[in-house]
Amino acid sequence: MKLLIPSHCIALTGEVQQVLRLAQQQGFAIESVVLGVSPTPSLQLVADTTSSFSCDLFAHIDQPQGANERVIRYFSSTSNPEVDENSITIGGHVQGKVADFWQQQGVHYGLTSVSVLEPPQAWRHLAWLMAALSLDFPLHDALTLARAALKVSRETWPTEYQDFPVPYLFSANAFRTLAFPPLQKESLGLYPVVDDVGWVDRLLQLGVKTVQLRIKHPQQLNLEPQIIQAIALGRQYQAQVFINDYWQLAIKHGAFGVHLGQEDLQTADIQALAKADIRLGLSSHGYFELLYAQQFQPSYIALGHIFPTTTKQMPSKPQGLVRLALYQQLLNTMPYGEKQGMPSVAIGGIDLSNIQSVVNCGVTSVAVVRAVTQAADTQLAVQQLQASFSQNLNLTLGSVSHPSEVTDVIG
């Protein structure tokens, strides 16, 4: 990745370098980030494609001409959140509140619990934003991280929940919900995710205490009977059986838990799930999504995908161990009922060869798919995975290795 900075704001280079050095201390591989001088009046990120950013901190502001060109406005007085794909407003006013807002692929994002920035703060925010983008953070995560960085010292990577902004989606309905039933962190353990109730039965017989039934096709003829049977098996074995996606059937048949993706939060009846006293797990793929998920006060938050996986088509890139450790540090500071520390489930490409390094990041639980369903000996695979998980759990539960002590697979 090349980050090209125009000569009229070349002083920004030093600020960006400082952020990259701090990223390196966390364990990120920054060697692939090359800084240079932009041949245009705009900041440019050059990888497979080129993205351009102009800014009202500069003397010159380009009018965006295409999908990969944006204007960042730090001193906008607009109160209209209906921004287009080419604008990012930092510290604008929405419904009487200060907010950052932008649009991406038709989705309107926002951050609240933020302030209007003075020019020195705006320069620092811009440096963090561009450094995070050059490290391949998606835009919504880079903007979230840049805001959090303003709450800590220049020598600190933000990891405390209290330092982060509050994310929201303009398209989402306002929600107020009771907290979902909490889980004992040590109760999650090894967490297989399977696509057939036969696997649920088999794994519970082997002593697995947490399992998820994830049937991908809603038109499957025996969908409801499988869910009914999975719920019954959970009661029989006194296990924690989560139903993926099909929250209406989960409520209807009294499931122990439901797991939902971020996209499901826009359509599922969260109030109905809360009233049904069902445990709720939510997926996340980065800073913005895990902070958004936390607002629903779920029973746990899943972090993924950690390594490349073929079991599900993913819209995001693999997170890697460095990011996983940083997300876990943030989760450790989140409120969880009367306690502190949101339970976490790492998922995506995890098997016996890498489960130890994942647990070392401090996660509460590890979800596996192929490591169990494609194993030559299922019983042996479960025993080995559980043993590898358990031997590290007592040392890491509630804590996290410093990110620089793990290997980043992002590159």
XYZ file of C-alpha atoms in Angstrom:
411
model
C 0.000 0.000 0.000
C 1.292 3.465 -0.940
C 0.148 6.551 0.933
C 0.939 9.652 -1.099
C 0.736 13.012 0.664
C 0.659 16.266 -1.356
C 3.504 18.706 -0.884
C 1.262 21.474 0.490
C 0.554 19.343 3.597
C 3.813 17.402 3.742
C 4.011 18.004 7.512
C 1.269 15.386 7.825
C 3.900 12.783 6.910
C 5.514 13.005 10.341
C 2.156 12.525 12.079
C 1.395 9.476 9.942
C 4.831 7.997 10.609
C 4.258 8.351 14.334
C 0.964 6.405 14.076
C 2.630 3.713 11.976
C 5.428 3.331 14.529
C 2.801 2.884 17.210
C 1.041 0.302 15.013
C 4.329 -1.544 14.664
C 4.621 -1.686 18.453
C 1.236 -3.416 18.533
C 2.522 -6.047 16.126
C 1.335 -4.779 12.744
C 3.612 -5.339 9.769
C 4.127 -1.794 8.492
C 6.862 -2.642 5.970
C 4.256 -2.867 3.225
C 3.199 0.762 3.785
C 5.192 3.134 1.573
C 4.959 6.898 2.076
C 5.531 9.257 -0.820
C 4.566 12.577 -2.366
C 1.257 12.832 -4.179
C 1.381 14.126 -7.760
C -2.040 15.718 -7.142
C -3.370 18.163 -4.508
C -5.144 15.214 -2.823
C -4.058 12.432 -0.507
C -3.860 9.157 -2.388
C -3.978 5.511 -1.275
C -2.584 3.314 -4.012
C -3.049 -0.455 -3.995
C -4.945 -2.449 -6.619
C -6.956 0.729 -7.112
C -6.283 4.367 -6.204
C -8.429 6.239 -3.692
C -8.184 10.026 -3.362
C -9.031 12.208 -0.380
C -9.165 15.984 -0.285
C -9.875 17.896 2.878
C -10.938 21.328 4.082
C -7.781 21.419 6.183
C -6.002 22.042 2.891
C -5.944 25.219 0.870
C -7.214 23.239 -2.094
C -10.268 20.978 -2.108
C -10.926 18.798 -5.132
C -14.466 18.128 -6.196
C -14.861 14.333 -6.189
C -15.280 12.864 -9.639
C -15.688 9.139 -8.988
C -16.460 6.377 -6.521
C -12.876 6.333 -5.216
C -12.684 10.060 -4.492
C -13.879 11.607 -1.226
C -13.924 14.987 0.501
C -13.352 15.046 4.255
C -15.071 18.005 5.875
C -13.899 18.964 9.369
C -15.523 22.371 9.486
C -18.937 21.711 7.982
C -21.972 23.362 9.540
C -24.390 21.001 7.808
C -27.154 19.363 9.800
C -28.136 17.052 6.952
C -27.064 13.425 7.453
C -28.073 12.492 3.903
C -24.508 12.647 2.635
C -23.421 11.056 -0.593
C -20.803 8.397 -1.246
C -18.121 11.038 -1.793
C -18.333 12.964 1.488
C -17.172 12.337 5.047
C -18.328 14.854 7.641
C -16.377 15.021 10.904
C -18.113 16.837 13.748
C -21.264 17.771 11.872
C -24.629 18.304 13.536
C -27.424 15.740 13.367
C -30.644 16.200 15.331
C -28.950 18.569 17.728
C -25.961 16.280 18.349
C -22.397 16.386 17.109
C -21.623 13.389 14.913
C -19.348 12.041 12.207
C -21.287 10.621 9.263
C -20.652 9.141 5.854
C -22.111 6.730 3.337
C -20.618 3.587 1.868
C -22.269 1.180 -0.566
C -25.619 2.740 0.185
C -25.299 2.364 3.970
C -25.346 5.532 6.104
C -22.908 5.258 9.005
C -22.389 7.548 11.954
C -20.433 8.056 15.160
C -21.778 9.922 18.185
C -20.288 10.836 21.571
C -17.819 12.937 19.605
C -16.900 16.629 19.579
C -16.210 19.347 17.047
C -12.461 19.368 16.416
C -10.053 22.275 16.561
C -7.443 22.351 13.728
C -4.635 20.613 15.706
C -7.011 17.789 16.651
C -8.267 17.579 13.084
C -4.715 17.113 11.770
C -4.130 14.313 14.263
C -7.466 12.698 13.352
C -6.542 12.863 9.667
C -3.155 11.254 10.340
C -4.787 8.354 12.214
C -7.439 7.983 9.526
C -4.931 7.762 6.696
C -2.562 5.512 8.656
C -5.406 3.131 9.513
C -6.549 3.032 5.900
C -2.981 2.322 4.789
C -2.974 -0.630 7.240
C -6.013 -1.930 5.357
C -8.651 -1.093 7.938
C -12.025 -0.523 6.221
C -13.258 3.056 6.248
C -15.791 2.651 9.087
C -13.132 1.072 11.322
C -10.496 3.658 10.402
C -12.873 6.503 11.296
C -13.824 4.790 14.567
C -10.185 4.235 15.508
C -9.204 7.801 14.573
C -11.823 9.196 16.941
C -10.698 6.935 19.801
C -7.071 7.972 19.274
C -7.970 11.554 20.199
C -8.904 10.390 23.721
C -5.507 8.879 24.534
C -1.914 10.082 24.521
C 0.096 10.157 21.306
C 2.085 7.143 22.504
C -0.978 4.979 23.168
C -3.064 2.711 20.958
C -6.699 3.074 22.116
C -8.052 -0.076 23.801
C -10.433 1.234 26.481
C -14.175 1.138 25.806
C -14.666 4.590 27.347
C -12.392 6.160 24.712
C -14.354 4.951 21.693
C -17.258 6.733 19.986
C -20.747 5.267 19.765
C -21.564 3.911 16.289
C -24.994 3.952 14.693
C -26.702 3.337 11.365
C -29.144 5.900 9.977
C -31.276 3.136 8.476
C -31.663 1.241 11.749
C -34.640 1.644 14.008
C -33.944 3.088 17.436
C -33.677 0.279 19.949
C -34.016 -0.054 23.644
C -33.678 -3.472 25.126
C -33.068 -5.204 28.364
C -29.709 -6.870 28.680
C -29.704 -10.405 27.363
C -28.986 -13.186 29.858
C -25.272 -13.284 30.677
C -23.036 -16.313 30.287
C -20.287 -17.598 32.484
C -17.165 -17.109 30.374
C -15.767 -20.520 31.259
C -19.033 -22.192 30.160
C -18.567 -21.457 26.455
C -15.415 -23.472 25.788
C -14.965 -25.164 22.425
C -17.821 -24.014 20.179
C -18.475 -26.150 17.074
C -20.708 -24.666 14.362
C -22.525 -27.345 12.328
C -25.138 -27.473 9.589
C -27.150 -30.550 10.598
C -28.848 -31.656 13.811
C -27.140 -35.029 13.473
C -23.864 -33.246 14.214
C -25.430 -31.559 17.243
C -26.414 -34.968 18.642
C -23.026 -36.492 17.911
C -21.045 -33.645 19.481
C -23.174 -33.427 22.608
C -22.659 -37.158 23.109
C -18.906 -36.470 23.008
C -19.211 -33.972 25.852
C -19.257 -30.686 23.916
C -21.210 -28.143 25.968
C -21.716 -25.353 23.412
C -22.750 -25.834 19.792
C -24.435 -23.798 17.060
C -26.834 -25.125 14.446
C -26.259 -23.062 11.295
C -28.519 -24.224 8.461
C -27.740 -22.004 5.491
C -30.843 -22.609 3.363
C -34.119 -21.281 4.816
C -36.114 -23.324 2.268
C -34.763 -26.622 3.600
C -37.778 -28.898 4.071
C -36.841 -30.212 7.518
C -35.647 -26.867 8.865
C -38.142 -26.554 11.720
C -37.929 -30.223 12.798
C -34.134 -29.909 12.974
C -34.398 -26.801 15.143
C -36.931 -28.501 17.425
C -34.664 -31.518 17.796
C -31.552 -29.392 18.415
C -33.305 -27.473 21.197
C -34.491 -30.746 22.757
C -30.983 -32.195 22.602
C -29.629 -29.124 24.380
C -32.057 -29.722 27.230
C -31.290 -33.440 27.318
C -27.544 -32.885 27.622
C -27.815 -29.631 29.631
C -25.826 -27.931 26.894
C -25.842 -24.463 25.327
C -27.326 -24.865 21.846
C -27.500 -21.702 19.734
C -29.698 -21.414 16.639
C -28.207 -19.329 13.836
C -30.505 -16.792 12.131
C -33.928 -18.378 12.619
C -34.911 -16.311 15.616
C -38.678 -16.688 15.121
C -38.422 -20.483 15.347
C -36.012 -20.156 18.257
C -38.575 -18.108 20.192
C -41.418 -20.414 19.178
C -39.660 -23.515 20.497
C -37.855 -22.016 23.490
C -34.242 -22.135 22.354
C -31.382 -21.563 24.778
C -29.702 -19.096 22.458
C -29.699 -17.396 19.067
C -26.756 -16.185 17.002
C -27.273 -13.323 14.551
C -25.096 -11.561 12.004
C -24.817 -7.774 11.754
C -27.208 -7.703 8.806
C -29.841 -9.525 10.888
C -29.913 -6.699 13.419
C -31.814 -4.570 10.898
C -34.644 -7.086 10.548
C -34.835 -9.239 13.693
C -37.217 -8.334 16.526
C -34.604 -7.754 19.212
C -37.237 -6.792 21.776
C -39.052 -10.090 21.234
C -35.799 -12.011 21.708
C -35.066 -10.124 24.920
C -38.557 -10.781 26.284
C -38.130 -14.484 25.487
C -35.079 -14.556 27.798
C -32.945 -16.061 25.033
C -29.158 -15.741 25.051
C -27.951 -13.697 22.110
C -24.646 -13.934 20.270
C -23.725 -11.347 17.636
C -21.126 -11.443 14.871
C -18.626 -8.644 14.304
C -15.815 -7.989 11.844
C -13.990 -5.008 13.297
C -14.117 -1.999 15.594
C -17.312 -0.396 14.291
C -19.329 -3.613 14.305
C -18.252 -4.869 17.717
C -19.046 -1.475 19.260
C -22.381 -1.463 17.454
C -23.124 -4.996 18.664
C -22.322 -4.042 22.254
C -25.235 -1.597 22.297
C -27.632 -4.549 22.124
C -26.084 -5.913 25.339
C -25.723 -9.448 23.933
C -24.579 -12.546 25.780
C -21.393 -12.695 23.708
C -19.782 -11.118 20.652
C -18.095 -13.195 17.950
C -14.879 -11.871 16.376
C -13.959 -12.964 12.898
C -13.043 -14.206 10.573
C -9.566 -14.662 11.996
C -7.955 -16.786 9.262
C -9.030 -17.467 5.659
C -12.045 -19.783 5.528
C -14.075 -21.507 2.843
C -17.093 -22.417 4.973
C -18.853 -19.103 4.359
C -18.509 -16.286 1.840
C -17.174 -13.342 3.841
C -17.504 -9.637 2.936
C -14.462 -8.736 5.039
C -10.816 -9.744 5.003
C -9.242 -12.055 7.602
C -8.652 -10.104 10.806
C -5.477 -11.848 11.932
C -4.081 -12.326 15.429
C -2.886 -8.760 16.041
C -6.317 -7.285 15.455
C -7.947 -10.117 17.403
C -5.799 -9.290 20.441
C -6.648 -5.586 20.164
C -10.375 -6.287 19.839
C -10.150 -8.547 22.873
C -8.522 -5.784 24.905
C -11.468 -3.552 24.005
C -13.995 -6.262 24.922
C -12.281 -6.756 28.281
C -13.173 -3.160 29.216
C -16.805 -3.291 28.070
C -19.614 -3.345 30.650
C -21.282 -6.750 30.959
C -24.233 -6.603 33.290
C -22.846 -5.696 36.691
C -19.393 -6.880 35.666
C -16.797 -5.831 33.119
C -15.615 -7.883 30.178
C -17.798 -9.039 27.289
C -17.458 -12.785 26.488
C -15.937 -13.367 23.045
C -15.926 -16.123 20.457
C -13.154 -16.194 17.844
C -14.218 -17.773 14.562
C -12.870 -18.385 11.081
C -10.300 -20.886 9.831
C -9.379 -22.108 13.322
C -8.048 -25.640 13.708
C -5.616 -27.625 15.818
C -2.622 -25.956 14.163
C -3.562 -22.441 15.267
C -6.056 -22.720 18.144
C -3.330 -22.159 20.734
C -2.300 -18.817 19.224
C -5.955 -17.749 19.124
C -6.542 -18.621 22.787
C -3.353 -16.725 23.665
C -5.101 -13.564 22.465
C -7.400 -13.846 25.481
C -10.655 -14.923 23.834
C -13.334 -16.635 25.894
C -14.253 -19.252 23.319
C -13.160 -20.634 19.962
C -15.620 -21.611 17.235
C -14.605 -24.372 14.828
C -16.252 -25.823 11.755
C -14.079 -27.910 9.428
C -11.703 -28.841 12.249
C -14.529 -31.047 13.544
C -16.817 -31.806 10.596
C -14.000 -32.760 8.220
C -11.841 -34.586 10.765
C -10.962 -38.205 10.039
C -11.712 -39.044 13.676
C -14.313 -36.699 15.164
C -13.886 -37.893 18.741
C -10.111 -37.502 18.620
C -10.428 -34.059 17.000
C -12.788 -32.866 19.727
C -10.516 -34.206 22.460
C -7.429 -32.568 20.975
C -9.146 -29.227 20.385
C -10.629 -29.192 23.873
C -7.278 -30.103 25.424
C -5.460 -27.374 23.486
C -8.115 -24.843 24.422
C -8.302 -25.819 28.097
C -4.573 -25.836 28.801
C -4.334 -22.178 27.829
C -7.689 -20.981 29.136
C -6.747 -20.669 32.792
C -3.771 -18.505 31.855
C -5.552 -16.235 29.373
C -9.199 -15.937 30.422
C -9.874 -12.330 31.274
C -6.452 -11.227 30.058
C -4.734 -10.858 26.726
C -1.245 -11.231 25.392
C 0.334 -8.010 24.198
C -0.423 -7.880 20.471
C 3.258 -7.596 19.596
C 3.742 -11.080 21.063
C 1.546 -12.704 18.418
C 2.122 -12.995 14.699
C 0.010 -10.858 12.393
C -1.439 -12.808 9.478
C -2.716 -9.719 7.698
C 0.644 -8.803 6.209
